[in-house]
Amino acid sequence: MKKITVAIADDHSVVLEGVRAILSGHSYIELLGIFSNVNDLFSFLEENNVDVILLDIDIPGSHKLNTLQEIKKQFPSIHVIIYTMHEGAFYYEEAVKYGANAFMLKSDPVSHLPTVIIQVTKGIFYCSDKFKTDHKKNTVNTFLKPIELDIVNLLGQGLSYLEIGKKTGKSSKTIEYHTVKLKQKYKLKSNTELVLYIKDEYFK
């Protein structure tokens, strides 16, 4: 399974601690670097291949969404997730106009990030609930919830419902419920088929 390489452009230490902790718990994501200013970010991008950038609008050296525009101009294959505290429609609309692959508010659960990262690499636009009605391209039905992603990942490691429940803090019945709903959603018969399907659709 090819890992998704990620770079973060943000200078808020408290936010970064949470993001780093979440991403480090997922084997399919490789965090290549964290950059506190635009110059360091672009110097890194010139020498390294990155799949996804988590970009704060207010990173030092950037003016509004100029950094997003430059990334898309110089490195069009990179997927950019705008990760911001700005809830105004202006920033959202401008980000979409300039090619952002996702617009996620820092007030959203940070646990959603791994799933958002996967979705954007599959060409699925993600935005926070506040903006969902404004973006017709958003495909909510295909979005895997963080708990669903964790369950499939742990099923792939051969764990039982009980073992997964202990790792995720859920009951075995809850784990079984989510698994059954996922198999129904994708019209699959077994847990093995589910694991293989999700790996093929989300991680290839």
PDB file of N, CA and C in Angstrom, residues 52-54 79-84 91-93 95-96 99-146 202:
ATOM      1  N   VAL A  52      -0.297  15.699  -0.295  1.00  0.00           N
ATOM      2  CA  VAL A  52      -1.306  16.571   0.328  1.00  0.00           C
ATOM      3  C   VAL A  52      -0.623  17.621   1.200  1.00  0.00           C
ATOM      4  N   ILE A  53      -1.121  18.863   1.114  1.00  0.00           N
ATOM      5  CA  ILE A  53      -0.670  19.916   2.019  1.00  0.00           C
ATOM      6  C   ILE A  53      -1.852  20.379   2.860  1.00  0.00           C
ATOM      7  N   LEU A  54      -1.646  20.416   4.153  1.00  0.00           N
ATOM      8  CA  LEU A  54      -2.624  20.979   5.085  1.00  0.00           C
ATOM      9  C   LEU A  54      -2.210  22.429   5.290  1.00  0.00           C
ATOM     10  N   HIS A  79      -2.581  18.038  -3.676  1.00  0.00           N
ATOM     11  CA  HIS A  79      -3.917  18.304  -3.145  1.00  0.00           C
ATOM     12  C   HIS A  79      -3.784  19.212  -1.924  1.00  0.00           C
ATOM     13  N   VAL A  80      -4.555  20.279  -1.899  1.00  0.00           N
ATOM     14  CA  VAL A  80      -4.450  21.248  -0.811  1.00  0.00           C
ATOM     15  C   VAL A  80      -5.726  21.261   0.024  1.00  0.00           C
ATOM     16  N   ILE A  81      -5.554  21.018   1.313  1.00  0.00           N
ATOM     17  CA  ILE A  81      -6.661  21.123   2.266  1.00  0.00           C
ATOM     18  C   ILE A  81      -6.483  22.440   3.023  1.00  0.00           C
ATOM     19  N   ILE A  82      -7.415  23.366   2.848  1.00  0.00           N
ATOM     20  CA  ILE A  82      -7.387  24.594   3.635  1.00  0.00           C
ATOM     21  C   ILE A  82      -7.876  24.246   5.038  1.00  0.00           C
ATOM     22  N   TYR A  83      -7.038  24.540   6.028  1.00  0.00           N
ATOM     23  CA  TYR A  83      -7.342  24.204   7.428  1.00  0.00           C
ATOM     24  C   TYR A  83      -7.279  25.502   8.219  1.00  0.00           C
ATOM     25  N   THR A  84      -8.437  26.034   8.570  1.00  0.00           N
ATOM     26  CA  THR A  84      -8.487  27.417   9.019  1.00  0.00           C
ATOM     27  C   THR A  84      -9.514  27.661  10.116  1.00  0.00           C
ATOM     28  N   TYR A  91     -13.811  33.469   2.337  1.00  0.00           N
ATOM     29  CA  TYR A  91     -12.626  32.609   2.279  1.00  0.00           C
ATOM     30  C   TYR A  91     -12.953  31.269   1.632  1.00  0.00           C
ATOM     31  N   TYR A  92     -14.112  30.738   1.971  1.00  0.00           N
ATOM     32  CA  TYR A  92     -14.521  29.463   1.382  1.00  0.00           C
ATOM     33  C   TYR A  92     -14.670  29.577  -0.136  1.00  0.00           C
ATOM     34  N   GLU A  93     -15.390  30.602  -0.588  1.00  0.00           N
ATOM     35  CA  GLU A  93     -15.628  30.775  -2.022  1.00  0.00           C
ATOM     36  C   GLU A  93     -14.334  31.026  -2.782  1.00  0.00           C
ATOM     37  N   ALA A  95     -11.317  30.048  -1.837  1.00  0.00           N
ATOM     38  CA  ALA A  95     -10.532  28.810  -1.819  1.00  0.00           C
ATOM     39  C   ALA A  95     -11.003  27.846  -2.898  1.00  0.00           C
ATOM     40  N   VAL A  96     -12.314  27.716  -3.051  1.00  0.00           N
ATOM     41  CA  VAL A  96     -12.871  26.854  -4.093  1.00  0.00           C
ATOM     42  C   VAL A  96     -12.479  27.376  -5.470  1.00  0.00           C
ATOM     43  N   GLY A  99      -8.940  26.499  -6.451  1.00  0.00           N
ATOM     44  CA  GLY A  99      -8.599  25.088  -6.607  1.00  0.00           C
ATOM     45  C   GLY A  99      -8.351  24.279  -5.363  1.00  0.00           C
ATOM     46  N   ALA A 100      -8.778  24.770  -4.196  1.00  0.00           N
ATOM     47  CA  ALA A 100      -8.616  23.977  -2.975  1.00  0.00           C
ATOM     48  C   ALA A 100      -9.363  22.650  -3.119  1.00  0.00           C
ATOM     49  N   ASN A 101      -8.782  21.593  -2.577  1.00  0.00           N
ATOM     50  CA  ASN A 101      -9.403  20.272  -2.644  1.00  0.00           C
ATOM     51  C   ASN A 101     -10.274  19.971  -1.434  1.00  0.00           C
ATOM     52  N   ALA A 102     -10.147  20.811  -0.409  1.00  0.00           N
ATOM     53  CA  ALA A 102     -10.977  20.678   0.794  1.00  0.00           C
ATOM     54  C   ALA A 102     -10.900  21.981   1.579  1.00  0.00           C
ATOM     55  N   PHE A 103     -11.951  22.248   2.333  1.00  0.00           N
ATOM     56  CA  PHE A 103     -11.984  23.429   3.194  1.00  0.00           C
ATOM     57  C   PHE A 103     -12.498  22.961   4.546  1.00  0.00           C
ATOM     58  N   MET A 104     -11.581  22.845   5.498  1.00  0.00           N
ATOM     59  CA  MET A 104     -11.917  22.281   6.805  1.00  0.00           C
ATOM     60  C   MET A 104     -11.649  23.295   7.905  1.00  0.00           C
ATOM     61  N   LEU A 105     -12.619  23.485   8.766  1.00  0.00           N
ATOM     62  CA  LEU A 105     -12.472  24.417   9.877  1.00  0.00           C
ATOM     63  C   LEU A 105     -11.737  23.751  11.039  1.00  0.00           C
ATOM     64  N   LYS A 106     -10.935  24.530  11.748  1.00  0.00           N
ATOM     65  CA  LYS A 106     -10.206  23.989  12.888  1.00  0.00           C
ATOM     66  C   LYS A 106     -11.140  23.657  14.052  1.00  0.00           C
ATOM     67  N   SER A 107     -12.366  24.146  13.976  1.00  0.00           N
ATOM     68  CA  SER A 107     -13.354  23.801  15.000  1.00  0.00           C
ATOM     69  C   SER A 107     -13.960  22.420  14.762  1.00  0.00           C
ATOM     70  N   ASP A 108     -13.726  21.826  13.592  1.00  0.00           N
ATOM     71  CA  ASP A 108     -14.188  20.465  13.311  1.00  0.00           C
ATOM     72  C   ASP A 108     -13.362  19.468  14.120  1.00  0.00           C
ATOM     73  N   PRO A 109     -13.897  18.282  14.367  1.00  0.00           N
ATOM     74  CA  PRO A 109     -13.106  17.259  15.070  1.00  0.00           C
ATOM     75  C   PRO A 109     -11.835  16.930  14.306  1.00  0.00           C
ATOM     76  N   VAL A 110     -10.700  17.024  14.967  1.00  0.00           N
ATOM     77  CA  VAL A 110      -9.430  16.747  14.292  1.00  0.00           C
ATOM     78  C   VAL A 110      -9.354  15.292  13.854  1.00  0.00           C
ATOM     79  N   SER A 111     -10.151  14.437  14.470  1.00  0.00           N
ATOM     80  CA  SER A 111     -10.168  13.019  14.099  1.00  0.00           C
ATOM     81  C   SER A 111     -10.647  12.784  12.676  1.00  0.00           C
ATOM     82  N   HIS A 112     -11.290  13.802  12.070  1.00  0.00           N
ATOM     83  CA  HIS A 112     -11.759  13.664  10.689  1.00  0.00           C
ATOM     84  C   HIS A 112     -10.624  13.771   9.669  1.00  0.00           C
ATOM     85  N   LEU A 113      -9.498  14.332  10.082  1.00  0.00           N
ATOM     86  CA  LEU A 113      -8.432  14.640   9.134  1.00  0.00           C
ATOM     87  C   LEU A 113      -7.938  13.446   8.305  1.00  0.00           C
ATOM     88  N   PRO A 114      -7.656  12.288   8.908  1.00  0.00           N
ATOM     89  CA  PRO A 114      -7.175  11.175   8.080  1.00  0.00           C
ATOM     90  C   PRO A 114      -8.138  10.819   6.948  1.00  0.00           C
ATOM     91  N   THR A 115      -9.425  10.830   7.241  1.00  0.00           N
ATOM     92  CA  THR A 115     -10.411  10.519   6.209  1.00  0.00           C
ATOM     93  C   THR A 115     -10.458  11.601   5.138  1.00  0.00           C
ATOM     94  N   VAL A 116     -10.370  12.849   5.549  1.00  0.00           N
ATOM     95  CA  VAL A 116     -10.365  13.956   4.587  1.00  0.00           C
ATOM     96  C   VAL A 116      -9.155  13.835   3.663  1.00  0.00           C
ATOM     97  N   ILE A 117      -8.018  13.499   4.225  1.00  0.00           N
ATOM     98  CA  ILE A 117      -6.799  13.344   3.423  1.00  0.00           C
ATOM     99  C   ILE A 117      -6.982  12.263   2.365  1.00  0.00           C
ATOM    100  N   ILE A 118      -7.558  11.143   2.766  1.00  0.00           N
ATOM    101  CA  ILE A 118      -7.807  10.073   1.801  1.00  0.00           C
ATOM    102  C   ILE A 118      -8.773  10.529   0.718  1.00  0.00           C
ATOM    103  N   GLN A 119      -9.845  11.191   1.124  1.00  0.00           N
ATOM    104  CA  GLN A 119     -10.872  11.604   0.168  1.00  0.00           C
ATOM    105  C   GLN A 119     -10.321  12.528  -0.906  1.00  0.00           C
ATOM    106  N   VAL A 120      -9.509  13.503  -0.515  1.00  0.00           N
ATOM    107  CA  VAL A 120      -9.022  14.452  -1.524  1.00  0.00           C
ATOM    108  C   VAL A 120      -8.094  13.782  -2.517  1.00  0.00           C
ATOM    109  N   THR A 121      -7.341  12.769  -2.075  1.00  0.00           N
ATOM    110  CA  THR A 121      -6.470  12.067  -3.024  1.00  0.00           C
ATOM    111  C   THR A 121      -7.277  11.216  -4.001  1.00  0.00           C
ATOM    112  N   LYS A 122      -8.542  10.956  -3.663  1.00  0.00           N
ATOM    113  CA  LYS A 122      -9.434  10.213  -4.560  1.00  0.00           C
ATOM    114  C   LYS A 122     -10.277  11.143  -5.427  1.00  0.00           C
ATOM    115  N   GLY A 123     -10.018  12.452  -5.324  1.00  0.00           N
ATOM    116  CA  GLY A 123     -10.758  13.417  -6.144  1.00  0.00           C
ATOM    117  C   GLY A 123     -12.100  13.821  -5.580  1.00  0.00           C
ATOM    118  N   ILE A 124     -12.321  13.559  -4.297  1.00  0.00           N
ATOM    119  CA  ILE A 124     -13.582  13.901  -3.655  1.00  0.00           C
ATOM    120  C   ILE A 124     -13.405  15.172  -2.832  1.00  0.00           C
ATOM    121  N   PHE A 125     -14.154  16.206  -3.165  1.00  0.00           N
ATOM    122  CA  PHE A 125     -14.061  17.464  -2.437  1.00  0.00           C
ATOM    123  C   PHE A 125     -14.720  17.321  -1.067  1.00  0.00           C
ATOM    124  N   TYR A 126     -14.063  17.885  -0.056  1.00  0.00           N
ATOM    125  CA  TYR A 126     -14.623  17.890   1.297  1.00  0.00           C
ATOM    126  C   TYR A 126     -14.719  19.318   1.802  1.00  0.00           C
ATOM    127  N   CYS A 127     -15.814  19.604   2.507  1.00  0.00           N
ATOM    128  CA  CYS A 127     -15.904  20.884   3.209  1.00  0.00           C
ATOM    129  C   CYS A 127     -16.645  20.671   4.525  1.00  0.00           C
ATOM    130  N   SER A 128     -16.407  21.560   5.467  1.00  0.00           N
ATOM    131  CA  SER A 128     -17.068  21.498   6.760  1.00  0.00           C
ATOM    132  C   SER A 128     -18.579  21.656   6.585  1.00  0.00           C
ATOM    133  N   ASP A 129     -19.335  21.163   7.565  1.00  0.00           N
ATOM    134  CA  ASP A 129     -20.796  21.179   7.484  1.00  0.00           C
ATOM    135  C   ASP A 129     -21.352  22.567   7.185  1.00  0.00           C
ATOM    136  N   LYS A 130     -20.710  23.582   7.713  1.00  0.00           N
ATOM    137  CA  LYS A 130     -21.185  24.955   7.535  1.00  0.00           C
ATOM    138  C   LYS A 130     -21.330  25.324   6.062  1.00  0.00           C
ATOM    139  N   PHE A 131     -20.516  24.700   5.200  1.00  0.00           N
ATOM    140  CA  PHE A 131     -20.494  25.081   3.787  1.00  0.00           C
ATOM    141  C   PHE A 131     -21.086  24.029   2.859  1.00  0.00           C
ATOM    142  N   LYS A 132     -21.560  22.925   3.410  1.00  0.00           N
ATOM    143  CA  LYS A 132     -22.000  21.815   2.556  1.00  0.00           C
ATOM    144  C   LYS A 132     -23.108  22.191   1.584  1.00  0.00           C
ATOM    145  N   THR A 133     -24.045  23.011   2.025  1.00  0.00           N
ATOM    146  CA  THR A 133     -25.157  23.360   1.144  1.00  0.00           C
ATOM    147  C   THR A 133     -24.713  24.283   0.016  1.00  0.00           C
ATOM    148  N   ASP A 134     -23.503  24.847   0.150  1.00  0.00           N
ATOM    149  CA  ASP A 134     -23.013  25.767  -0.875  1.00  0.00           C
ATOM    150  C   ASP A 134     -22.179  25.088  -1.939  1.00  0.00           C
ATOM    151  N   HIS A 135     -21.881  23.822  -1.752  1.00  0.00           N
ATOM    152  CA  HIS A 135     -20.995  23.161  -2.697  1.00  0.00           C
ATOM    153  C   HIS A 135     -21.650  21.910  -3.273  1.00  0.00           C
ATOM    154  N   LYS A 136     -22.148  21.990  -4.478  1.00  0.00           N
ATOM    155  CA  LYS A 136     -22.897  20.895  -5.079  1.00  0.00           C
ATOM    156  C   LYS A 136     -22.031  19.673  -5.353  1.00  0.00           C
ATOM    157  N   LYS A 137     -20.723  19.856  -5.477  1.00  0.00           N
ATOM    158  CA  LYS A 137     -19.850  18.734  -5.795  1.00  0.00           C
ATOM    159  C   LYS A 137     -19.576  17.855  -4.591  1.00  0.00           C
ATOM    160  N   ASN A 138     -19.935  18.317  -3.421  1.00  0.00           N
ATOM    161  CA  ASN A 138     -19.631  17.540  -2.219  1.00  0.00           C
ATOM    162  C   ASN A 138     -20.380  16.210  -2.217  1.00  0.00           C
ATOM    163  N   THR A 139     -19.697  15.118  -1.969  1.00  0.00           N
ATOM    164  CA  THR A 139     -20.314  13.795  -2.013  1.00  0.00           C
ATOM    165  C   THR A 139     -20.320  13.199  -0.615  1.00  0.00           C
ATOM    166  N   VAL A 140     -21.273  13.635   0.180  1.00  0.00           N
ATOM    167  CA  VAL A 140     -21.323  13.233   1.586  1.00  0.00           C
ATOM    168  C   VAL A 140     -21.488  11.727   1.741  1.00  0.00           C
ATOM    169  N   ASN A 141     -22.270  11.097   0.864  1.00  0.00           N
ATOM    170  CA  ASN A 141     -22.563   9.683   1.026  1.00  0.00           C
ATOM    171  C   ASN A 141     -21.334   8.791   0.904  1.00  0.00           C
ATOM    172  N   THR A 142     -20.272   9.260   0.244  1.00  0.00           N
ATOM    173  CA  THR A 142     -19.089   8.439   0.077  1.00  0.00           C
ATOM    174  C   THR A 142     -18.072   8.688   1.179  1.00  0.00           C
ATOM    175  N   PHE A 143     -18.371   9.591   2.093  1.00  0.00           N
ATOM    176  CA  PHE A 143     -17.399   9.968   3.113  1.00  0.00           C
ATOM    177  C   PHE A 143     -17.376   8.933   4.237  1.00  0.00           C
ATOM    178  N   LEU A 144     -16.224   8.324   4.432  1.00  0.00           N
ATOM    179  CA  LEU A 144     -16.075   7.362   5.519  1.00  0.00           C
ATOM    180  C   LEU A 144     -15.855   8.091   6.832  1.00  0.00           C
ATOM    181  N   LYS A 145     -16.655   7.756   7.835  1.00  0.00           N
ATOM    182  CA  LYS A 145     -16.473   8.358   9.145  1.00  0.00           C
ATOM    183  C   LYS A 145     -15.173   7.842   9.762  1.00  0.00           C
ATOM    184  N   PRO A 146     -14.560   8.621  10.639  1.00  0.00           N
ATOM    185  CA  PRO A 146     -13.311   8.167  11.268  1.00  0.00           C
ATOM    186  C   PRO A 146     -13.427   6.798  11.935  1.00  0.00           C
ATOM    187  N   TYR A 202      -9.742   3.277  -1.447  1.00  0.00           N
ATOM    188  CA  TYR A 202      -9.232   4.418  -0.685  1.00  0.00           C
ATOM    189  C   TYR A 202      -7.713   4.484  -0.585  1.00  0.00           C
TER     190      TYR A 202
END
